[in-house]
Amino acid sequence: MSALAMESFWLNKSACDDAERAYYEKLSGCKPTEEKSGSSPASDEVDLFASDEEEAVEAPARVKPAPKAKAAAPKKAEAAPKKVAEAAAWPNKAECNDAETKFQEELSKNPGAFRNQAYGERTFIMLKPDAVQRGLVGEIMERFEARGFKLVACKFMAASKELLMTHYSDLSKKGFFPELIRYMSSGPVVPMVWEGLHAVKQGRVMLGATNPKDSDPGTIRGDLCIDVGRNVIHGSDSLESAAKEISLWFKPEELSKWRSAQVEWCYEEEEIVKSQTEPKPSHTVDTLVTGLSSSEEMALVKKLNALETENKQLKKVTDDLKALVLSLEARVGSLEGGKPAPAKAAAAPAADDDDVDLFGSEDEEESEEKKRITEERLKAYHEKKSKKPQVIAKTSVLFDVKPWDDETDHAKMLEACKGIEMDGLVWGASKLVAIGYGIKKLQIMCTVEDAKVSIEELGEMMEAFEDYVQSVDVAAMNKI
């Protein structure tokens, strides 16, 4: 290839490259690149038919003008709008930085602090012996962690009967209480404290209903158990009970303070509460006097619970006495014809001695006559009422007595139930009703006097026959 042909080839390639660059610059919206000094335009100054002799002639050199002193001014002008835009985007940047600095200082003092104190709500969760025996501890803890709750405290322990009786003191009058204590003390348990937004309410939702058959799929009880007597887990039902149970099972120094790295990914906003320097949870855990052993603390809690129960009973007695006094005052007022008590009546004339009639008057005679008539009428009314036969309130009750399985002896179960004898209780007819899978329940009817027999206590007495009876429900009830 000749030199002329080679030169023509490279000139054509350069022109194509320049044209392609200009096209893509226009397509992307970018500014065209500035031409370097000494370079010539591709389309205007390229001679495709130039000869070798013309190549030898040097092109006149172009002199680049000297830069002026004010050439840097446009750069400063470009920087100014950026600062204005940044200020417009962050109108409260200084306030945010100051708040963040304060929060970091607070976080260094209290590792478990939150910007929003509602995230620090705590609930008490306990895995029962059946959950430990079945190896479900890890799976249940994983559910709470996956939900976003933070673990604050956890134990693996064998609970004493005294501790369990204090924990379940509200169920002490139930017929199943002894069996519940025996079951809970039959193996190790795992008490825990979890922390997070609405921890008590959301924890109860995660647990499901007390009876697994009523629990929705996806809940812990709905997925992991089938019997109400083995429902694997316990959870606080209110903030008050959570605080009480946490203080019963854990000492203050056993509750750890730490901040999870997932807080920003679990909660959308964390607003700083300016009125408080130290964020606090939505409830406070009442702690006992420090320096006491766990047994002494448990004894104190038991005494406090007994005092609380006694106070409630005394309050009820006081209210009843107050109501009785008020009713007696009203009755005395009606017997006296609506006039005030004698002491008050005697105090009224003392205010004005001129109105006192020392020798009596006709008005007094009339009042005495009226009082005598009222007493005679009341006496006649009471005599008539005493002769009238008193109506005894009775109730007809139909019980559903459910056996444990299809092998339960229904005859012995009926014999045991009808063996309960009480003043005011009369047993009636009974029959077996099929439930399903070969299991039949016993329906038994009885009549009770309301003043002598409690229907609830009668049901608990039948549930005490644990060899035959699983549960007792009231199917129907009618007043006679």
XYZ file of N, CA, C and O in Angstrom, residues 257-362:
424
model
N -28.297 -4.965 79.966
C -28.549 -3.744 79.199
C -27.624 -3.743 77.989
O -26.411 -3.663 78.136
N -28.208 -3.858 76.809
C -27.407 -3.845 75.587
C -28.285 -3.394 74.429
O -29.497 -3.465 74.505
N -27.656 -2.906 73.385
C -28.372 -2.390 72.216
C -28.104 -3.291 71.021
O -26.949 -3.531 70.656
N -29.162 -3.804 70.447
C -29.034 -4.692 69.287
C -28.679 -3.893 68.037
O -29.132 -2.755 67.858
N -27.877 -4.498 67.183
C -27.520 -3.838 65.925
C -28.683 -3.800 64.942
O -28.605 -3.133 63.904
N -29.767 -4.503 65.265
C -30.922 -4.567 64.356
C -31.992 -3.525 64.685
O -33.054 -3.534 64.067
N -31.732 -2.637 65.654
C -32.766 -1.669 66.063
C -33.202 -0.815 64.888
O -34.391 -0.612 64.634
N -32.230 -0.268 64.145
C -32.568 0.607 63.020
C -33.293 -0.143 61.907
O -33.967 0.474 61.083
N -33.138 -1.472 61.879
C -33.789 -2.263 60.824
C -35.126 -2.831 61.273
O -35.859 -3.386 60.458
N -35.451 -2.719 62.563
C -36.739 -3.184 63.083
C -37.731 -2.044 63.262
O -38.938 -2.246 63.162
N -37.212 -0.824 63.547
C -38.074 0.320 63.809
C -37.772 1.438 62.815
O -36.609 1.786 62.605
N -38.825 1.967 62.220
C -38.657 2.980 61.172
C -38.139 4.296 61.737
O -37.276 4.933 61.158
N -38.645 4.712 62.885
C -38.256 6.001 63.449
C -37.917 5.826 64.925
O -38.527 5.031 65.621
N -36.950 6.604 65.358
C -36.602 6.680 66.771
C -36.514 8.149 67.145
O -35.501 8.792 66.922
N -37.604 8.696 67.683
C -37.644 10.114 68.017
C -37.086 10.318 69.418
O -37.358 9.555 70.334
N -36.317 11.402 69.588
C -35.712 11.702 70.879
C -36.719 12.446 71.738
O -37.316 13.423 71.307
N -36.914 11.981 72.956
C -37.811 12.642 73.898
C -36.989 13.683 74.654
O -36.153 13.352 75.473
N -37.226 14.986 74.375
C -36.401 16.042 74.944
C -36.675 16.266 76.424
O -35.845 16.803 77.139
N -37.873 15.883 76.899
C -38.226 16.172 78.291
C -37.558 15.216 79.262
O -37.584 15.440 80.457
N -36.968 14.147 78.782
C -36.339 13.175 79.653
C -34.911 12.959 79.207
O -34.640 12.805 78.014
N -34.028 12.955 80.159
C -32.617 12.739 79.827
C -32.296 11.267 79.691
O -31.369 10.893 79.003
N -33.070 10.422 80.364
C -32.817 8.988 80.304
C -34.091 8.271 79.864
O -35.092 8.320 80.566
N -34.086 7.621 78.712
C -35.284 6.908 78.280
C -35.622 5.791 79.246
O -34.740 5.108 79.750
N -36.929 5.634 79.525
C -37.392 4.592 80.424
C -38.428 3.753 79.707
O -39.121 4.236 78.832
N -38.539 2.464 80.047
C -39.576 1.629 79.441
C -40.957 2.067 79.885
O -41.104 2.876 80.807
N -41.991 1.525 79.212
C -43.358 1.927 79.495
C -43.851 1.404 80.834
O -44.925 1.745 81.271
N -43.082 0.548 81.487
C -43.448 0.103 82.822
C -42.176 -0.071 83.621
O -41.107 -0.244 83.089
N -42.275 0.018 84.928
C -41.129 -0.144 85.803
C -41.281 -1.431 86.583
O -42.375 -1.796 87.019
N -40.199 -2.133 86.760
C -40.205 -3.390 87.490
C -39.922 -3.093 88.948
O -38.879 -2.549 89.296
N -40.875 -3.406 89.824
C -40.694 -3.182 91.250
C -39.723 -4.215 91.800
O -39.963 -5.429 91.714
N -38.630 -3.754 92.370
C -37.617 -4.647 92.907
C -37.658 -4.606 94.421
O -38.000 -3.597 95.032
N -37.309 -5.725 95.049
C -37.285 -5.810 96.491
C -35.982 -5.243 97.026
O -35.106 -4.819 96.271
N -35.854 -5.233 98.344
C -34.658 -4.683 98.976
C -33.457 -5.512 98.571
O -33.486 -6.754 98.605
N -32.398 -4.843 98.142
C -31.199 -5.540 97.701
C -30.512 -6.194 98.882
O -30.621 -5.759 100.031
N -29.767 -7.246 98.596
C -29.030 -7.940 99.640
C -29.751 -9.149 100.177
O -29.207 -9.857 101.025
N -30.990 -9.415 99.737
C -31.733 -10.570 100.206
C -31.504 -11.749 99.281
O -31.267 -11.588 98.085
N -31.600 -12.935 99.829
C -31.480 -14.138 99.022
C -32.767 -14.367 98.247
O -33.799 -13.751 98.521
N -32.699 -15.300 97.303
C -33.877 -15.569 96.473
C -35.023 -16.137 97.307
O -36.192 -15.827 97.078
N -34.709 -16.992 98.301
C -35.772 -17.558 99.139
C -36.436 -16.478 99.993
O -37.662 -16.475 100.173
N -35.621 -15.528 100.533
C -36.193 -14.442 101.327
C -37.053 -13.526 100.468
O -38.125 -13.068 100.891
N -36.590 -13.241 99.251
C -37.382 -12.423 98.342
C -38.709 -13.101 98.011
O -39.760 -12.456 97.968
N -38.649 -14.407 97.776
C -39.870 -15.147 97.450
C -40.840 -15.134 98.627
O -42.054 -14.986 98.459
N -40.312 -15.251 99.877
C -41.179 -15.201 101.056
C -41.822 -13.832 101.197
O -43.009 -13.719 101.538
N -41.046 -12.763 100.923
C -41.615 -11.421 100.996
C -42.712 -11.214 99.963
O -43.754 -10.612 100.240
N -42.468 -11.714 98.754
C -43.487 -11.591 97.701
C -44.754 -12.338 98.090
O -45.873 -11.861 97.876
N -44.584 -13.508 98.692
C -45.750 -14.293 99.109
C -46.548 -13.550 100.180
O -47.787 -13.519 100.155
N -45.832 -12.925 101.148
C -46.514 -12.157 102.191
C -47.240 -10.946 101.607
O -48.357 -10.623 102.013
N -46.586 -10.292 100.636
C -47.226 -9.136 100.008
C -48.501 -9.541 99.280
O -49.513 -8.828 99.327
N -48.454 -10.685 98.605
C -49.655 -11.165 97.913
C -50.772 -11.489 98.906
O -51.955 -11.199 98.667
N -50.398 -12.098 100.061
C -51.403 -12.410 101.070
C -52.015 -11.138 101.657
O -53.229 -11.056 101.872
N -51.158 -10.124 101.893
C -51.671 -8.852 102.410
C -52.595 -8.173 101.411
O -53.603 -7.575 101.780
N -52.241 -8.265 100.129
C -53.085 -7.665 99.101
C -54.460 -8.329 99.060
O -55.494 -7.661 98.963
N -54.474 -9.666 99.166
C -55.750 -10.394 99.187
C -56.572 -10.022 100.420
O -57.796 -9.814 100.350
N -55.889 -9.928 101.570
C -56.593 -9.569 102.814
C -57.163 -8.158 102.737
O -58.285 -7.902 103.210
N -56.414 -7.238 102.130
C -56.916 -5.865 101.984
C -58.163 -5.813 101.121
O -59.103 -5.062 101.388
N -58.171 -6.609 100.056
C -59.355 -6.650 99.191
C -60.569 -7.170 99.960
O -61.689 -6.653 99.817
N -60.345 -8.219 100.791
C -61.461 -8.772 101.561
C -61.972 -7.753 102.585
O -63.193 -7.605 102.777
N -61.048 -7.061 103.265
C -61.456 -6.055 104.231
C -62.221 -4.914 103.568
O -63.187 -4.385 104.123
N -61.776 -4.525 102.378
C -62.470 -3.455 101.654
C -63.896 -3.878 101.306
O -64.837 -3.091 101.396
N -64.037 -5.157 100.931
C -65.373 -5.642 100.593
C -66.279 -5.633 101.832
O -67.450 -5.234 101.768
N -65.741 -6.079 102.991
C -66.529 -6.083 104.229
C -66.924 -4.666 104.620
O -68.055 -4.390 105.023
N -65.962 -3.725 104.463
C -66.256 -2.328 104.797
C -67.347 -1.763 103.909
O -68.253 -1.053 104.375
N -67.286 -2.065 102.632
C -68.319 -1.585 101.712
C -69.688 -2.166 102.058
O -70.707 -1.457 102.010
N -69.715 -3.457 102.443
C -70.994 -4.078 102.818
C -71.572 -3.434 104.075
O -72.788 -3.181 104.170
N -70.704 -3.168 105.079
C -71.171 -2.528 106.301
C -71.686 -1.116 106.039
O -72.696 -0.685 106.614
N -71.000 -0.405 105.154
C -71.436 0.941 104.813
C -72.811 0.920 104.155
O -73.696 1.736 104.470
N -73.005 -0.040 103.233
C -74.307 -0.148 102.573
C -75.398 -0.521 103.569
O -76.537 -0.025 103.501
N -75.058 -1.402 104.544
C -76.042 -1.800 105.553
C -76.433 -0.616 106.442
O -77.615 -0.422 106.768
N -75.458 0.189 106.845
C -75.741 1.367 107.681
C -76.642 2.348 106.943
O -77.601 2.903 107.510
N -76.344 2.566 105.663
C -77.177 3.481 104.881
C -78.612 2.976 104.764
O -79.572 3.751 104.856
N -78.757 1.653 104.562
C -80.115 1.103 104.454
C -80.865 1.218 105.783
O -82.072 1.510 105.814
N -80.142 1.008 106.909
C -80.787 1.142 108.211
C -81.198 2.587 108.485
O -82.271 2.853 109.055
N -80.365 3.529 108.110
C -80.725 4.939 108.278
C -81.969 5.293 107.465
O -82.853 6.019 107.945
N -82.023 4.782 106.240
C -83.201 5.056 105.419
C -84.457 4.442 106.025
O -85.545 5.048 106.014
N -84.292 3.238 106.605
C -85.459 2.574 107.204
C -85.929 3.326 108.452
O -87.134 3.498 108.677
N -84.991 3.773 109.279
C -85.351 4.539 110.475
C -86.051 5.838 110.090
O -87.039 6.257 110.703
N -85.548 6.472 109.034
C -86.185 7.701 108.581
C -87.606 7.477 108.116
O -88.500 8.293 108.362
N -87.833 6.336 107.434
C -89.194 6.044 106.967
C -90.127 5.727 108.129
O -91.305 6.068 108.124
N -89.589 5.045 109.158
C -90.419 4.729 110.330
C -90.804 5.976 111.109
O -91.879 6.046 111.710
N -89.944 6.968 111.128
C -90.219 8.187 111.855
C -91.029 9.190 111.039
O -91.160 10.350 111.419
N -91.530 8.779 109.922
C -92.372 9.641 109.102
C -91.620 10.689 108.332
O -92.155 11.757 108.002
N -90.356 10.393 108.045
C -89.570 11.321 107.228
C -89.003 12.474 107.996
O -88.396 13.371 107.427
N -89.179 12.504 109.375
C -88.633 13.595 110.164
C -87.209 13.274 110.563
O -86.820 12.115 110.642
N -86.381 14.297 110.846
C -85.004 14.046 111.234
C -84.920 13.373 112.581
O -85.902 13.254 113.303
N -83.724 12.917 112.939
C -83.494 12.215 114.202
C -83.786 13.135 115.365
O -83.699 14.356 115.250
N -84.106 12.571 116.584
C -84.465 13.402 117.746
C -83.364 14.366 118.146
O -83.627 15.481 118.549
N -82.085 13.922 118.051
C -80.990 14.809 118.462
C -80.965 16.048 117.595
O -80.767 17.171 118.058
N -81.143 15.866 116.321
C -81.155 17.009 115.407
C -82.388 17.885 115.644
O -82.343 19.097 115.543
N -83.526 17.204 115.937
C -84.745 17.974 116.181
C -84.620 18.807 117.444
O -85.163 19.901 117.547
N -83.891 18.288 118.460
C -83.709 19.045 119.690
C -82.755 20.192 119.495
O -82.825 21.201 120.195
N -81.837 20.044 118.559
C -80.862 21.117 118.332
C -81.499 22.288 117.607
O -81.058 23.427 117.736
N -82.545 22.056 116.842
C -83.164 23.135 116.086
C -83.824 24.181 116.976
O -83.601 25.381 116.803
N -84.628 23.832 118.019
C -85.241 24.862 118.856
C -84.223 25.654 119.642
O -84.468 26.792 120.028
N -83.059 25.078 119.928
C -82.059 25.792 120.722
C -81.562 27.029 120.011
O -81.024 27.937 120.627
N -81.706 27.074 118.715
C -81.234 28.235 117.969
C -82.090 29.460 118.243
O -81.610 30.589 118.162
N -83.386 29.246 118.562
C -84.281 30.384 118.789
C -85.188 30.046 119.967
O -86.125 29.261 119.854
N -84.925 30.620 121.156
C -85.682 30.293 122.364
C -87.114 30.811 122.322
O -87.970 30.338 123.058
N -87.395 31.816 121.478
C -88.733 32.400 121.445
C -89.758 31.445 120.871
O -90.945 31.550 121.153
N -89.296 30.494 119.999
C -90.227 29.588 119.343
C -90.502 28.329 120.153
O -91.245 27.456 119.705
N -89.899 28.181 121.312
C -90.065 26.961 122.104
C -91.399 27.020 122.849
O -91.680 28.000 123.565
N -92.198 25.940 122.670
C -93.496 25.851 123.381
C -93.322 24.871 124.527
O -93.276 23.649 124.322
N -93.195 25.396 125.754
C -92.912 24.560 126.913
C -94.099 23.705 127.312
O -93.954 22.718 128.029
N -95.301 24.044 126.931
C -96.491 23.324 127.359
C -97.085 22.443 126.259
O -98.218 22.001 126.363
N -96.365 22.255 125.156
C -96.857 21.405 124.087
C -97.893 22.099 123.243
O -98.323 23.211 123.539
N -98.325 21.408 122.165
C -99.317 21.988 121.268
C -100.050 20.869 120.557
O -99.730 19.686 120.706
N -101.004 21.222 119.753
C -101.783 20.239 119.016
C -100.944 19.541 117.948
O -101.211 18.393 117.592
